[in-house]
Amino acid sequence: MEEQKKKEGVNESEEFSRGDFLKMVGAAGLGIAGLGAIMSSPASAQEGKKGKYLIILTSGSNNPNRAILALLLADTVQKREFGSVHIYMVLEGVELCKKGHAEKIVSPAYHKFGNAFDMMERIRKNGGTFGACPPCLDWVGATGENKYDWITPQGGDWLMKNIQDSIVSWL
């Protein structure tokens, strides 16, 4: 086989280069297709229009900086009139749903914005909505009279449906 390649004037490195070239062309095609997908994402489609923002809050007293940052982003969406905002609380984030707990969450980094409850109240009064994972609410005891009545239990089906047509921030 090697003798035939030598007769034809083809060496192994040239043959390898042809294969690499074909792989590169195929990868470039996928790259262009991926770029097209990014360019048609909800974020770019919303440019110049008011968007629908979904902020998924996963932290409570375990990481007050992250919890307050999520609320700060929601507050910014409202103040800048970027669009509607919904905060979905899951895992340790549902701690904020339990009456009396959000007041105790203060961020060392963002303390000048107030505690979590103050921020949630401001977001709610400005039209923001709140939802939470039902099993997580049970887990922290944020049920019945122990839960703020303006927080709606919403399952994973609700979350996945709303991720499709929202600009999502997962904190």
Short mmCIF file of C-alpha atoms in Angstrom, two decimals:
data_model
loop_
_atom_site.label_atom_id
_atom_site.label_comp_id
_atom_site.label_asym_id
_atom_site.label_seq_id
_atom_site.Cartn_x
_atom_site.Cartn_y
_atom_site.Cartn_z
CA MET A 1 0.00 0.00 0.00
CA GLU A 2 2.79 2.40 0.93
CA GLU A 3 4.56 1.61 -2.35
CA GLN A 4 1.42 2.49 -4.32
CA LYS A 5 1.12 5.80 -2.46
CA LYS A 6 4.77 6.57 -3.26
CA LYS A 7 4.15 5.83 -6.96
CA GLU A 8 1.14 8.11 -6.95
CA GLY A 9 3.17 10.83 -5.20
CA VAL A 10 0.89 10.90 -2.16
CA ASN A 11 2.35 10.73 1.31
CA GLU A 12 0.49 10.01 4.56
CA SER A 13 0.62 13.60 5.81
CA GLU A 14 -1.14 14.88 2.67
CA GLU A 15 -3.84 12.23 2.97
CA PHE A 16 -4.34 13.17 6.62
CA SER A 17 -4.59 16.82 5.67
CA ARG A 18 -7.39 16.08 3.23
CA GLY A 19 -9.35 14.31 5.96
CA ASP A 20 -8.73 17.14 8.39
CA PHE A 21 -9.89 19.58 5.73
CA LEU A 22 -13.16 17.72 5.28
CA LYS A 23 -13.69 17.59 9.05
CA MET A 24 -12.99 21.29 9.29
CA VAL A 25 -15.50 22.09 6.55
CA GLY A 26 -18.13 19.98 8.33
CA ALA A 27 -17.40 21.67 11.66
CA ALA A 28 -17.59 25.09 10.04
CA GLY A 29 -21.06 24.21 8.74
CA LEU A 30 -22.16 23.24 12.24
CA GLY A 31 -20.63 26.43 13.59
CA ILE A 32 -22.63 28.52 11.15
CA ALA A 33 -25.78 26.61 12.06
CA GLY A 34 -25.05 27.22 15.77
CA LEU A 35 -24.50 30.91 15.12
CA GLY A 36 -27.87 31.05 13.38
CA ALA A 37 -29.49 29.47 16.43
CA ILE A 38 -27.90 32.02 18.73
CA MET A 39 -28.94 34.90 16.52
CA SER A 40 -32.55 33.76 16.65
CA SER A 41 -32.62 33.39 20.45
CA PRO A 42 -35.24 35.25 22.50
CA ALA A 43 -32.60 37.71 23.76
CA SER A 44 -31.73 38.98 20.29
CA ALA A 45 -35.33 38.75 19.10
CA GLN A 46 -36.35 41.05 21.97
CA GLU A 47 -33.88 43.78 21.05
CA GLY A 48 -35.76 47.04 20.99
CA LYS A 49 -38.87 45.40 22.47
CA LYS A 50 -39.96 44.80 26.02
CA GLY A 51 -39.02 41.32 27.10
CA LYS A 52 -40.34 38.73 29.47
CA TYR A 53 -37.73 38.05 32.15
CA LEU A 54 -37.61 34.93 34.30
CA ILE A 55 -35.17 35.00 37.19
CA ILE A 56 -34.64 31.68 38.92
CA LEU A 57 -33.51 32.24 42.49
CA THR A 58 -31.76 29.23 44.07
CA SER A 59 -30.21 30.77 47.21
CA GLY A 60 -31.39 32.03 50.56
CA SER A 61 -29.46 32.44 53.80
CA ASN A 62 -26.90 29.94 52.46
CA ASN A 63 -25.71 32.62 49.99
CA PRO A 64 -27.30 36.01 50.70
CA ASN A 65 -25.17 37.77 48.07
CA ARG A 66 -26.58 35.54 45.34
CA ALA A 67 -30.15 35.81 46.66
CA ILE A 68 -30.04 39.61 46.75
CA LEU A 69 -28.32 39.76 43.34
CA ALA A 70 -31.23 37.84 41.80
CA LEU A 71 -33.68 40.31 43.34
CA LEU A 72 -31.52 43.24 42.30
CA LEU A 73 -31.62 42.05 38.67
CA ALA A 74 -35.42 41.83 38.83
CA ASP A 75 -35.59 45.31 40.33
CA THR A 76 -33.34 46.61 37.54
CA VAL A 77 -35.59 45.12 34.85
CA GLN A 78 -38.48 47.06 36.34
CA LYS A 79 -36.65 50.34 36.94
CA ARG A 80 -35.23 50.35 33.39
CA GLU A 81 -38.58 49.24 31.96
CA PHE A 82 -37.02 46.32 30.09
CA GLY A 83 -40.21 44.30 30.42
CA SER A 84 -42.12 42.06 32.78
CA VAL A 85 -40.36 40.04 35.45
CA HIS A 86 -41.17 36.81 37.26
CA ILE A 87 -39.05 35.36 40.04
CA TYR A 88 -39.16 31.59 40.44
CA MET A 89 -37.74 30.30 43.73
CA VAL A 90 -36.34 26.80 44.04
CA LEU A 91 -34.05 24.84 46.38
CA GLU A 92 -32.71 27.13 49.14
CA GLY A 93 -34.35 30.10 47.38
CA VAL A 94 -37.77 29.06 48.70
CA GLU A 95 -36.58 30.11 52.12
CA LEU A 96 -37.61 33.62 51.02
CA CYS A 97 -41.22 32.40 50.71
CA LYS A 98 -41.53 31.57 54.40
CA LYS A 99 -42.93 34.42 56.45
CA GLY A 100 -40.28 36.05 58.63
CA HIS A 101 -37.25 34.62 56.79
CA ALA A 102 -36.75 37.02 53.88
CA GLU A 103 -36.43 39.89 56.37
CA LYS A 104 -33.33 38.21 57.84
CA ILE A 105 -31.52 37.87 54.51
CA VAL A 106 -29.14 40.77 54.00
CA SER A 107 -26.23 40.72 51.59
CA PRO A 108 -22.81 41.89 52.78
CA ALA A 109 -22.09 43.05 49.22
CA TYR A 110 -25.48 44.61 48.42
CA HIS A 111 -26.62 45.69 51.90
CA LYS A 112 -27.48 49.22 50.72
CA PHE A 113 -30.45 47.78 48.76
CA GLY A 114 -32.13 46.45 51.90
CA ASN A 115 -33.11 42.98 52.99
CA ALA A 116 -34.68 40.37 50.72
CA PHE A 117 -38.23 41.07 51.91
CA ASP A 118 -37.95 44.81 51.23
CA MET A 119 -36.73 44.08 47.71
CA MET A 120 -39.45 41.49 47.10
CA GLU A 121 -42.12 43.95 48.24
CA ARG A 122 -40.77 46.64 45.90
CA ILE A 123 -40.68 44.20 42.96
CA ARG A 124 -44.20 42.99 43.73
CA LYS A 125 -45.60 46.52 44.03
CA ASN A 126 -44.06 47.36 40.66
CA GLY A 127 -45.81 44.44 38.95
CA GLY A 128 -43.34 41.60 39.42
CA THR A 129 -44.71 38.14 40.13
CA PHE A 130 -43.35 35.30 42.25
CA GLY A 131 -43.59 31.54 42.03
CA ALA A 132 -41.96 28.65 43.84
CA CYS A 133 -41.28 24.93 43.56
CA PRO A 134 -44.05 23.07 45.47
CA PRO A 135 -41.84 20.27 46.91
CA CYS A 136 -39.29 22.88 47.99
CA LEU A 137 -42.02 24.90 49.74
CA ASP A 138 -42.97 21.76 51.68
CA TRP A 139 -39.30 21.09 52.47
CA VAL A 140 -38.80 24.46 54.22
CA GLY A 141 -42.30 24.58 55.75
CA ALA A 142 -43.48 27.51 53.62
CA THR A 143 -47.06 26.32 53.32
CA GLY A 144 -50.47 27.63 54.34
CA GLU A 145 -50.20 30.62 56.66
CA ASN A 146 -46.39 30.29 56.77
CA LYS A 147 -46.12 31.33 53.08
CA TYR A 148 -46.68 34.79 51.64
CA ASP A 149 -50.00 34.60 49.81
CA TRP A 150 -48.62 36.41 46.73
CA ILE A 151 -46.18 33.57 45.99
CA THR A 152 -47.73 30.97 43.70
CA PRO A 153 -46.69 27.30 43.83
CA GLN A 154 -45.58 26.39 40.29
CA GLY A 155 -44.27 23.02 39.16
CA GLY A 156 -41.48 22.03 36.83
CA ASP A 157 -43.91 21.95 33.88
CA TRP A 158 -44.69 25.64 34.44
CA LEU A 159 -40.98 26.44 34.70
CA MET A 160 -39.98 24.61 31.50
CA LYS A 161 -42.87 26.12 29.55
CA ASN A 162 -41.93 29.64 30.59
CA ILE A 163 -38.21 29.18 29.98
CA GLN A 164 -38.99 28.79 26.26
CA ASP A 165 -40.26 32.30 25.79
CA SER A 166 -38.35 34.26 28.43
CA ILE A 167 -34.98 35.81 28.93
CA VAL A 168 -33.70 33.61 31.77
CA SER A 169 -31.22 34.34 34.53
CA TRP A 170 -30.44 31.39 36.78
CA LEU A 171 -28.95 32.46 40.12
#
